[in-house]
PDB file of C-alpha atoms in Angstrom:
ATOM      1  CA  THR H   1     188.280 134.973 204.294  1.00  0.00           C
ATOM      2  CA  ALA H   2     188.827 131.361 203.892  1.00  0.00           C
ATOM      3  CA  ALA H   3     186.817 128.610 205.596  1.00  0.00           C
ATOM      4  CA  ALA H   4     188.420 125.472 207.098  1.00  0.00           C
ATOM      5  CA  ASN H   5     188.437 123.681 204.098  1.00  0.00           C
ATOM      6  CA  GLY H   6     190.061 125.797 201.736  1.00  0.00           C
ATOM      7  CA  ARG H   7     187.541 127.434 199.482  1.00  0.00           C
ATOM      8  CA  PRO H   8     185.965 130.825 200.010  1.00  0.00           C
ATOM      9  CA  SER H   9     183.869 131.369 202.524  1.00  0.00           C
ATOM     10  CA  SER H  10     181.014 133.434 200.916  1.00  0.00           C
ATOM     11  CA  TRP H  11     179.750 136.550 201.660  1.00  0.00           C
ATOM     12  CA  GLY H  12     175.878 135.549 201.863  1.00  0.00           C
ATOM     13  CA  MET H  13     173.703 132.727 202.909  1.00  0.00           C
ATOM     14  CA  GLY H  14     173.401 131.399 198.741  1.00  0.00           C
ATOM     15  CA  LYS H  15     169.964 132.259 197.754  1.00  0.00           C
ATOM     16  CA  THR H  16     171.747 133.317 194.202  1.00  0.00           C
ATOM     17  CA  THR H  17     173.670 130.112 194.015  1.00  0.00           C
ATOM     18  CA  THR H  18     171.010 127.847 195.401  1.00  0.00           C
ATOM     19  CA  LEU H  19     168.083 129.055 193.127  1.00  0.00           C
ATOM     20  CA  ALA H  20     170.403 128.050 190.180  1.00  0.00           C
ATOM     21  CA  LYS H  21     171.165 124.825 191.498  1.00  0.00           C
ATOM     22  CA  LEU H  22     166.984 124.701 191.636  1.00  0.00           C
ATOM     23  CA  ALA H  23     166.870 125.312 187.779  1.00  0.00           C
ATOM     24  CA  ALA H  24     169.733 123.600 187.119  1.00  0.00           C
ATOM     25  CA  ARG H  25     167.843 120.474 188.208  1.00  0.00           C
ATOM     26  CA  TYR H  26     164.877 121.415 186.975  1.00  0.00           C
ATOM     27  CA  VAL H  27     166.297 122.108 183.045  1.00  0.00           C
ATOM     28  CA  LEU H  28     167.251 118.658 183.223  1.00  0.00           C
ATOM     29  CA  LYS H  29     163.872 117.241 184.663  1.00  0.00           C
ATOM     30  CA  TYR H  30     161.411 119.977 182.746  1.00  0.00           C
ATOM     31  CA  GLY H  31     163.749 121.308 179.977  1.00  0.00           C
ATOM     32  CA  ALA H  32     164.517 125.014 179.467  1.00  0.00           C
ATOM     33  CA  GLN H  33     161.755 126.158 177.774  1.00  0.00           C
ATOM     34  CA  ASN H  34     159.563 125.213 181.035  1.00  0.00           C
ATOM     35  CA  ILE H  35     161.379 127.102 183.583  1.00  0.00           C
ATOM     36  CA  ALA H  36     161.637 130.954 184.201  1.00  0.00           C
ATOM     37  CA  LEU H  37     164.011 132.757 186.413  1.00  0.00           C
ATOM     38  CA  VAL H  38     162.815 136.207 187.941  1.00  0.00           C
ATOM     39  CA  SER H  39     164.982 138.250 190.128  1.00  0.00           C
ATOM     40  CA  MET H  40     163.559 140.807 193.108  1.00  0.00           C
ATOM     41  CA  ASP H  41     166.884 141.455 194.332  1.00  0.00           C
ATOM     42  CA  SER H  42     167.423 145.190 193.468  1.00  0.00           C
ATOM     43  CA  TYR H  43     169.190 145.265 197.219  1.00  0.00           C
ATOM     44  CA  ARG H  44     172.556 143.428 196.436  1.00  0.00           C
ATOM     45  CA  ILE H  45     175.164 145.071 194.221  1.00  0.00           C
ATOM     46  CA  GLY H  46     175.631 142.248 190.694  1.00  0.00           C
ATOM     47  CA  ALA H  47     172.743 140.383 192.334  1.00  0.00           C
ATOM     48  CA  GLN H  48     170.657 140.662 188.753  1.00  0.00           C
ATOM     49  CA  GLU H  49     173.480 139.856 186.700  1.00  0.00           C
ATOM     50  CA  GLN H  50     174.628 136.789 188.707  1.00  0.00           C
ATOM     51  CA  LEU H  51     171.293 135.333 187.974  1.00  0.00           C
ATOM     52  CA  ARG H  52     171.144 136.505 184.175  1.00  0.00           C
ATOM     53  CA  ILE H  53     174.988 134.520 184.144  1.00  0.00           C
ATOM     54  CA  TYR H  54     172.870 131.680 185.141  1.00  0.00           C
ATOM     55  CA  GLY H  55     169.969 131.953 182.954  1.00  0.00           C
ATOM     56  CA  ARG H  56     173.011 132.637 179.998  1.00  0.00           C
ATOM     57  CA  ILE H  57     173.923 128.957 181.099  1.00  0.00           C
ATOM     58  CA  LEU H  58     170.827 127.041 181.045  1.00  0.00           C
ATOM     59  CA  GLY H  59     169.110 128.851 178.252  1.00  0.00           C
ATOM     60  CA  VAL H  60     166.592 129.974 180.770  1.00  0.00           C
ATOM     61  CA  PRO H  61     164.757 133.859 180.216  1.00  0.00           C
ATOM     62  CA  VAL H  62     165.727 136.032 183.394  1.00  0.00           C
ATOM     63  CA  TYR H  63     163.305 138.884 184.265  1.00  0.00           C
ATOM     64  CA  VAL H  64     163.760 141.880 186.887  1.00  0.00           C
ATOM     65  CA  VAL H  65     160.961 142.909 188.607  1.00  0.00           C
ATOM     66  CA  ARG H  66     161.027 146.059 190.954  1.00  0.00           C
ATOM     67  CA  ASP H  67     157.444 145.998 192.305  1.00  0.00           C
ATOM     68  CA  ALA H  68     154.649 144.142 193.284  1.00  0.00           C
ATOM     69  CA  THR H  69     152.709 145.448 189.448  1.00  0.00           C
ATOM     70  CA  GLU H  70     155.247 144.158 187.527  1.00  0.00           C
ATOM     71  CA  LEU H  71     156.007 141.032 189.363  1.00  0.00           C
ATOM     72  CA  ARG H  72     151.955 139.848 189.011  1.00  0.00           C
ATOM     73  CA  GLU H  73     152.471 140.725 185.219  1.00  0.00           C
ATOM     74  CA  THR H  74     155.591 138.837 185.125  1.00  0.00           C
ATOM     75  CA  LEU H  75     154.404 136.012 186.405  1.00  0.00           C
ATOM     76  CA  VAL H  76     151.283 135.954 184.619  1.00  0.00           C
ATOM     77  CA  SER H  77     153.305 136.410 181.525  1.00  0.00           C
ATOM     78  CA  LEU H  78     154.905 133.230 182.077  1.00  0.00           C
ATOM     79  CA  ARG H  79     151.747 131.467 183.361  1.00  0.00           C
ATOM     80  CA  ASP H  80     152.578 128.923 180.913  1.00  0.00           C
ATOM     81  CA  LYS H  81     156.095 128.319 181.922  1.00  0.00           C
ATOM     82  CA  PHE H  82     155.924 124.467 184.510  1.00  0.00           C
ATOM     83  CA  MET H  83     158.353 126.216 187.778  1.00  0.00           C
ATOM     84  CA  VAL H  84     159.441 129.961 187.903  1.00  0.00           C
ATOM     85  CA  LEU H  85     161.892 130.237 190.121  1.00  0.00           C
ATOM     86  CA  ILE H  86     162.211 134.327 192.098  1.00  0.00           C
ATOM     87  CA  ASP H  87     165.004 135.483 194.200  1.00  0.00           C
ATOM     88  CA  THR H  88     164.180 137.946 196.517  1.00  0.00           C
ATOM     89  CA  MET H  89     166.074 140.394 198.093  1.00  0.00           C
ATOM     90  CA  GLY H  90     168.914 138.769 200.594  1.00  0.00           C
ATOM     91  CA  MET H  91     167.871 141.001 204.253  1.00  0.00           C
ATOM     92  CA  SER H  92     168.117 140.556 207.582  1.00  0.00           C
ATOM     93  CA  GLN H  93     165.375 139.094 208.990  1.00  0.00           C
ATOM     94  CA  ARG H  94     165.353 142.564 211.037  1.00  0.00           C
ATOM     95  CA  ASP H  95     164.947 144.767 208.238  1.00  0.00           C
ATOM     96  CA  LYS H  96     161.750 146.724 207.923  1.00  0.00           C
ATOM     97  CA  MET H  97     161.809 145.670 204.032  1.00  0.00           C
ATOM     98  CA  VAL H  98     160.849 142.302 205.002  1.00  0.00           C
ATOM     99  CA  ALA H  99     157.271 143.178 205.986  1.00  0.00           C
ATOM    100  CA  GLU H 100     156.937 144.857 202.409  1.00  0.00           C
ATOM    101  CA  GLN H 101     158.773 142.082 200.026  1.00  0.00           C
ATOM    102  CA  SER H 102     156.617 139.079 201.757  1.00  0.00           C
ATOM    103  CA  ALA H 103     153.394 141.629 200.571  1.00  0.00           C
ATOM    104  CA  MET H 104     154.862 141.933 197.395  1.00  0.00           C
ATOM    105  CA  LEU H 105     155.326 138.373 196.719  1.00  0.00           C
ATOM    106  CA  THR H 106     151.664 137.689 199.126  1.00  0.00           C
ATOM    107  CA  GLY H 107     149.723 139.989 196.318  1.00  0.00           C
ATOM    108  CA  ALA H 108     151.203 138.615 193.004  1.00  0.00           C
ATOM    109  CA  GLY H 109     148.963 135.549 193.604  1.00  0.00           C
ATOM    110  CA  LYS H 110     149.367 131.919 194.653  1.00  0.00           C
ATOM    111  CA  LEU H 111     153.166 130.853 195.135  1.00  0.00           C
ATOM    112  CA  SER H 112     154.902 128.493 196.823  1.00  0.00           C
ATOM    113  CA  ARG H 113     158.701 129.752 198.932  1.00  0.00           C
ATOM    114  CA  LEU H 114     161.219 127.765 200.113  1.00  0.00           C
ATOM    115  CA  LEU H 115     163.086 129.440 202.878  1.00  0.00           C
ATOM    116  CA  LEU H 116     167.059 129.286 202.862  1.00  0.00           C
ATOM    117  CA  LEU H 117     168.193 128.397 205.978  1.00  0.00           C
ATOM    118  CA  ASN H 118     171.510 128.864 207.028  1.00  0.00           C
ATOM    119  CA  ALA H 119     173.226 125.898 208.952  1.00  0.00           C
ATOM    120  CA  THR H 120     176.066 127.889 210.726  1.00  0.00           C
ATOM    121  CA  CYS H 121     173.516 130.471 212.581  1.00  0.00           C
ATOM    122  CA  ARG H 122     172.987 129.946 215.632  1.00  0.00           C
ATOM    123  CA  GLY H 123     169.089 128.181 217.008  1.00  0.00           C
ATOM    124  CA  ASP H 124     167.828 131.556 218.039  1.00  0.00           C
ATOM    125  CA  THR H 125     168.865 133.400 214.884  1.00  0.00           C
ATOM    126  CA  LEU H 126     166.840 130.872 212.688  1.00  0.00           C
ATOM    127  CA  ASP H 127     163.903 130.910 214.941  1.00  0.00           C
ATOM    128  CA  ASP H 128     163.815 134.525 214.353  1.00  0.00           C
ATOM    129  CA  VAL H 129     164.270 134.224 210.334  1.00  0.00           C
ATOM    130  CA  ILE H 130     161.222 131.334 210.578  1.00  0.00           C
ATOM    131  CA  ASN H 131     159.495 133.903 212.506  1.00  0.00           C
ATOM    132  CA  ALA H 132     160.471 137.178 209.894  1.00  0.00           C
ATOM    133  CA  TYR H 133     159.686 135.029 206.698  1.00  0.00           C
ATOM    134  CA  GLY H 134     157.534 132.458 208.077  1.00  0.00           C
ATOM    135  CA  GLY H 135     154.080 132.206 206.760  1.00  0.00           C
ATOM    136  CA  GLU H 136     150.965 130.038 205.272  1.00  0.00           C
ATOM    137  CA  ASP H 137     152.176 129.768 201.957  1.00  0.00           C
ATOM    138  CA  MET H 138     155.880 128.718 203.171  1.00  0.00           C
ATOM    139  CA  ALA H 139     156.313 125.075 201.570  1.00  0.00           C
ATOM    140  CA  GLY H 140     159.550 124.263 203.390  1.00  0.00           C
ATOM    141  CA  VAL H 141     163.043 125.044 203.379  1.00  0.00           C
ATOM    142  CA  ILE H 142     166.516 124.634 202.238  1.00  0.00           C
ATOM    143  CA  LEU H 143     169.491 123.864 204.388  1.00  0.00           C
ATOM    144  CA  SER H 144     172.874 125.992 203.118  1.00  0.00           C
ATOM    145  CA  LYS H 145     175.785 126.062 204.564  1.00  0.00           C
ATOM    146  CA  MET H 146     176.061 122.476 205.515  1.00  0.00           C
ATOM    147  CA  ASP H 147     179.583 122.056 204.843  1.00  0.00           C
ATOM    148  CA  GLU H 148     180.067 125.020 206.603  1.00  0.00           C
ATOM    149  CA  ALA H 149     178.625 124.411 209.562  1.00  0.00           C
ATOM    150  CA  MET H 150     180.461 123.467 213.237  1.00  0.00           C
ATOM    151  CA  SER H 151     177.355 121.861 213.965  1.00  0.00           C
ATOM    152  CA  LEU H 152     174.416 121.085 212.335  1.00  0.00           C
ATOM    153  CA  ALA H 153     172.419 120.616 215.628  1.00  0.00           C
ATOM    154  CA  PRO H 154     170.499 123.784 216.004  1.00  0.00           C
ATOM    155  CA  VAL H 155     169.357 123.743 212.364  1.00  0.00           C
ATOM    156  CA  VAL H 156     168.281 120.406 212.220  1.00  0.00           C
ATOM    157  CA  ASP H 157     166.364 121.121 215.755  1.00  0.00           C
ATOM    158  CA  VAL H 158     165.006 124.328 214.129  1.00  0.00           C
ATOM    159  CA  ALA H 159     163.615 122.146 211.536  1.00  0.00           C
ATOM    160  CA  ILE H 160     162.059 119.666 214.052  1.00  0.00           C
ATOM    161  CA  ARG H 161     160.433 122.171 215.907  1.00  0.00           C
ATOM    162  CA  HIS H 162     158.312 124.556 213.557  1.00  0.00           C
ATOM    163  CA  GLN H 163     158.028 121.148 211.710  1.00  0.00           C
ATOM    164  CA  LEU H 164     158.855 121.784 208.773  1.00  0.00           C
ATOM    165  CA  ASP H 165     159.393 120.504 205.294  1.00  0.00           C
ATOM    166  CA  VAL H 166     163.611 120.065 204.393  1.00  0.00           C
ATOM    167  CA  PHE H 167     163.469 120.280 200.639  1.00  0.00           C
ATOM    168  CA  TYR H 168     167.077 120.208 199.524  1.00  0.00           C
ATOM    169  CA  VAL H 169     170.408 120.773 201.470  1.00  0.00           C
ATOM    170  CA  ALA H 170     173.076 122.443 200.012  1.00  0.00           C
ATOM    171  CA  ASN H 171     176.590 122.150 201.129  1.00  0.00           C
ATOM    172  CA  GLY H 172     179.234 124.279 198.614  1.00  0.00           C
ATOM    173  CA  GLN H 173     179.204 126.748 195.307  1.00  0.00           C
ATOM    174  CA  ARG H 174     179.106 124.271 192.825  1.00  0.00           C
ATOM    175  CA  VAL H 175     176.360 124.379 190.694  1.00  0.00           C
ATOM    176  CA  PRO H 176     174.175 122.404 189.948  1.00  0.00           C
ATOM    177  CA  GLU H 177     176.306 118.889 191.960  1.00  0.00           C
ATOM    178  CA  ASP H 178     176.400 120.944 195.579  1.00  0.00           C
ATOM    179  CA  LEU H 179     172.834 120.745 196.288  1.00  0.00           C
ATOM    180  CA  HIS H 180     170.916 117.179 197.372  1.00  0.00           C
ATOM    181  CA  LEU H 181     167.639 115.860 198.406  1.00  0.00           C
ATOM    182  CA  PRO H 182     168.378 115.626 202.071  1.00  0.00           C
ATOM    183  CA  ASP H 183     168.522 112.190 203.855  1.00  0.00           C
ATOM    184  CA  ARG H 184     166.748 112.611 207.291  1.00  0.00           C
ATOM    185  CA  ASP H 185     168.679 109.699 208.928  1.00  0.00           C
ATOM    186  CA  ALA H 186     171.614 111.199 207.763  1.00  0.00           C
ATOM    187  CA  LEU H 187     171.106 114.819 209.569  1.00  0.00           C
ATOM    188  CA  ILE H 188     169.634 113.201 212.743  1.00  0.00           C
ATOM    189  CA  ASP H 189     173.106 111.425 212.607  1.00  0.00           C
ATOM    190  CA  GLN H 190     175.585 114.199 212.057  1.00  0.00           C
ATOM    191  CA  ALA H 191     173.670 116.696 214.313  1.00  0.00           C
ATOM    192  CA  LEU H 192     173.921 114.170 217.283  1.00  0.00           C
ATOM    193  CA  ARG H 193     177.738 114.302 216.592  1.00  0.00           C
TER     194      ARG H 193
END
């Protein structure tokens, strides 16, 4: 499948790639020794290996956890790190495992979650995603696939209606270049076009 801009279109939301972009940003700011990556994704073939490759490139350790106990133990062992980024399983918002994954994260202690919202989705789908994945520990969102969206109106509308802080916008596959701080005026201008 090819996107309109000639680059291959990715199949997923871009969670692992976005996590790598965040990790690269934080490595530059805080140093590789202060960052760790954790994978909870045993669902998607190759997800852990993809994260391990990014970890090797960035000089950051990668840990794999399979259950709530391993997650808690791993986070305790990493308490000296400035930032621990957790790559969760990619699944439909209607998958029954979403509740299990949320419980696993909640049971791990005090975490701040960022939800990745795919800008190519319809507004009702985005509402469904927020309802499934939302919660008090959700700090905000990252808008992904901005370069593939025909219109930014649905994703901007959902962020405004749900009063979600937009932490970053992602608009391509390059790590870390395609992750940006949001420009509120530019987002609204693009959404109104």
